[in-house]
JSON list of C-alpha atoms in Angstrom, two decimals:
[
{"chain": "A", "resi": 1, "resn": "MET", "atom": "CA", "xyz": [-0.67, 13.86, -2.60]},
{"chain": "A", "resi": 2, "resn": "LYS", "atom": "CA", "xyz": [1.55, 13.86, 0.49]},
{"chain": "A", "resi": 3, "resn": "GLN", "atom": "CA", "xyz": [-1.41, 14.22, 2.85]},
{"chain": "A", "resi": 4, "resn": "LYS", "atom": "CA", "xyz": [-3.11, 11.29, 1.13]},
{"chain": "A", "resi": 5, "resn": "ILE", "atom": "CA", "xyz": [0.04, 9.15, 1.50]},
{"chain": "A", "resi": 6, "resn": "ILE", "atom": "CA", "xyz": [0.20, 9.92, 5.22]},
{"chain": "A", "resi": 7, "resn": "ALA", "atom": "CA", "xyz": [-3.51, 9.15, 5.69]},
{"chain": "A", "resi": 8, "resn": "VAL", "atom": "CA", "xyz": [-3.27, 5.83, 3.81]},
{"chain": "A", "resi": 9, "resn": "CYS", "atom": "CA", "xyz": [-0.16, 4.82, 5.78]},
{"chain": "A", "resi": 10, "resn": "GLU", "atom": "CA", "xyz": [-1.88, 5.63, 9.07]},
{"chain": "A", "resi": 11, "resn": "GLN", "atom": "CA", "xyz": [-4.98, 3.68, 7.99]},
{"chain": "A", "resi": 12, "resn": "LYS", "atom": "CA", "xyz": [-2.97, 0.60, 6.98]},
{"chain": "A", "resi": 13, "resn": "ILE", "atom": "CA", "xyz": [-0.92, 0.73, 10.20]},
{"chain": "A", "resi": 14, "resn": "ALA", "atom": "CA", "xyz": [-4.11, 0.98, 12.29]},
{"chain": "A", "resi": 15, "resn": "GLN", "atom": "CA", "xyz": [-5.66, -1.97, 10.41]},
{"chain": "A", "resi": 16, "resn": "LYS", "atom": "CA", "xyz": [-2.69, -4.33, 10.19]},
{"chain": "A", "resi": 17, "resn": "GLY", "atom": "CA", "xyz": [-0.03, -3.13, 12.62]},
{"chain": "A", "resi": 18, "resn": "GLU", "atom": "CA", "xyz": [3.29, -1.32, 12.40]},
{"chain": "A", "resi": 19, "resn": "GLY", "atom": "CA", "xyz": [4.96, -3.95, 10.23]},
{"chain": "A", "resi": 20, "resn": "VAL", "atom": "CA", "xyz": [2.51, -3.60, 7.34]},
{"chain": "A", "resi": 21, "resn": "GLY", "atom": "CA", "xyz": [3.98, -3.09, 3.90]},
{"chain": "A", "resi": 22, "resn": "LEU", "atom": "CA", "xyz": [2.49, -1.33, 0.92]},
{"chain": "A", "resi": 23, "resn": "SER", "atom": "CA", "xyz": [3.26, -0.22, -2.62]},
{"chain": "A", "resi": 24, "resn": "PHE", "atom": "CA", "xyz": [2.54, 3.11, -4.27]},
{"chain": "A", "resi": 25, "resn": "TYR", "atom": "CA", "xyz": [-0.58, 1.52, -5.75]},
{"chain": "A", "resi": 26, "resn": "ALA", "atom": "CA", "xyz": [-2.11, 1.61, -2.24]},
{"chain": "A", "resi": 27, "resn": "PHE", "atom": "CA", "xyz": [-2.77, 5.32, -2.72]},
{"chain": "A", "resi": 28, "resn": "PHE", "atom": "CA", "xyz": [-5.07, 4.82, -5.71]},
{"chain": "A", "resi": 29, "resn": "ALA", "atom": "CA", "xyz": [-8.36, 3.13, -6.57]},
{"chain": "A", "resi": 30, "resn": "ASN", "atom": "CA", "xyz": [-8.21, -0.02, -8.65]},
{"chain": "A", "resi": 31, "resn": "LYS", "atom": "CA", "xyz": [-8.86, 2.00, -11.79]},
{"chain": "A", "resi": 32, "resn": "ASN", "atom": "CA", "xyz": [-6.48, 4.44, -13.40]},
{"chain": "A", "resi": 33, "resn": "ASP", "atom": "CA", "xyz": [-8.60, 7.57, -13.19]},
{"chain": "A", "resi": 34, "resn": "ASP", "atom": "CA", "xyz": [-5.70, 9.99, -12.61]},
{"chain": "A", "resi": 35, "resn": "PRO", "atom": "CA", "xyz": [-2.69, 8.84, -14.67]},
{"chain": "A", "resi": 36, "resn": "ASP", "atom": "CA", "xyz": [-0.69, 12.03, -14.01]},
{"chain": "A", "resi": 37, "resn": "LEU", "atom": "CA", "xyz": [-0.93, 11.62, -10.24]},
{"chain": "A", "resi": 38, "resn": "LEU", "atom": "CA", "xyz": [-0.13, 7.91, -10.55]},
{"chain": "A", "resi": 39, "resn": "MET", "atom": "CA", "xyz": [3.01, 8.75, -12.53]},
{"chain": "A", "resi": 40, "resn": "GLU", "atom": "CA", "xyz": [3.98, 11.38, -9.96]},
{"chain": "A", "resi": 41, "resn": "ALA", "atom": "CA", "xyz": [3.70, 8.78, -7.19]},
{"chain": "A", "resi": 42, "resn": "ALA", "atom": "CA", "xyz": [5.56, 6.17, -9.24]},
{"chain": "A", "resi": 43, "resn": "THR", "atom": "CA", "xyz": [8.35, 8.64, -10.04]},
{"chain": "A", "resi": 44, "resn": "TRP", "atom": "CA", "xyz": [8.70, 9.63, -6.37]},
{"chain": "A", "resi": 45, "resn": "TRP", "atom": "CA", "xyz": [8.69, 5.97, -5.29]},
{"chain": "A", "resi": 46, "resn": "ILE", "atom": "CA", "xyz": [10.83, 4.37, -8.01]},
{"chain": "A", "resi": 47, "resn": "GLN", "atom": "CA", "xyz": [13.09, 7.00, -9.55]},
{"chain": "A", "resi": 48, "resn": "THR", "atom": "CA", "xyz": [13.55, 9.55, -6.78]},
{"chain": "A", "resi": 49, "resn": "HIS", "atom": "CA", "xyz": [13.90, 7.21, -3.80]},
{"chain": "A", "resi": 50, "resn": "ARG", "atom": "CA", "xyz": [14.64, 3.87, -5.50]},
{"chain": "A", "resi": 51, "resn": "LEU", "atom": "CA", "xyz": [12.29, 2.03, -3.18]},
{"chain": "A", "resi": 52, "resn": "ASP", "atom": "CA", "xyz": [11.39, -1.64, -3.51]},
{"chain": "A", "resi": 53, "resn": "HIS", "atom": "CA", "xyz": [7.92, -2.58, -4.73]},
{"chain": "A", "resi": 54, "resn": "PHE", "atom": "CA", "xyz": [6.73, -3.11, -1.14]},
{"chain": "A", "resi": 55, "resn": "GLU", "atom": "CA", "xyz": [7.97, -0.94, 1.72]},
{"chain": "A", "resi": 56, "resn": "LYS", "atom": "CA", "xyz": [6.90, -0.56, 5.33]},
{"chain": "A", "resi": 57, "resn": "ALA", "atom": "CA", "xyz": [4.13, 2.00, 5.78]},
{"chain": "A", "resi": 58, "resn": "GLU", "atom": "CA", "xyz": [6.00, 3.49, 8.76]},
{"chain": "A", "resi": 59, "resn": "LYS", "atom": "CA", "xyz": [9.04, 4.15, 6.54]},
{"chain": "A", "resi": 60, "resn": "ILE", "atom": "CA", "xyz": [6.99, 5.82, 3.80]},
{"chain": "A", "resi": 61, "resn": "LYS", "atom": "CA", "xyz": [5.10, 7.96, 6.32]},
{"chain": "A", "resi": 62, "resn": "ALA", "atom": "CA", "xyz": [8.37, 9.08, 7.93]},
{"chain": "A", "resi": 63, "resn": "MET", "atom": "CA", "xyz": [9.89, 9.94, 4.55]},
{"chain": "A", "resi": 64, "resn": "VAL", "atom": "CA", "xyz": [6.89, 12.07, 3.55]},
{"chain": "A", "resi": 65, "resn": "LEU", "atom": "CA", "xyz": [6.78, 13.83, 6.93]},
{"chain": "A", "resi": 66, "resn": "ALA", "atom": "CA", "xyz": [10.49, 14.64, 6.60]},
{"chain": "A", "resi": 67, "resn": "GLU", "atom": "CA", "xyz": [9.89, 16.12, 3.14]},
{"chain": "A", "resi": 68, "resn": "ILE", "atom": "CA", "xyz": [7.04, 18.25, 4.46]},
{"chain": "A", "resi": 69, "resn": "ALA", "atom": "CA", "xyz": [9.20, 19.48, 7.37]},
{"chain": "A", "resi": 70, "resn": "SER", "atom": "CA", "xyz": [12.06, 20.55, 5.12]}
]
């Protein structure tokens, strides 16, 4: 999941610039084909880190990289 988050953040930044925002839904297709993974992402985003609905892709990428490094 973390590698996918990093890849999506990098893709969005490349497409729309460093100020681009996204929500945890950006990491999934428009259909709910993996509800467990969706809930894992939602829990990480909402409950663990108390993030707003939209956050800067750079911020999310940095947070995930810091978690991987620790």
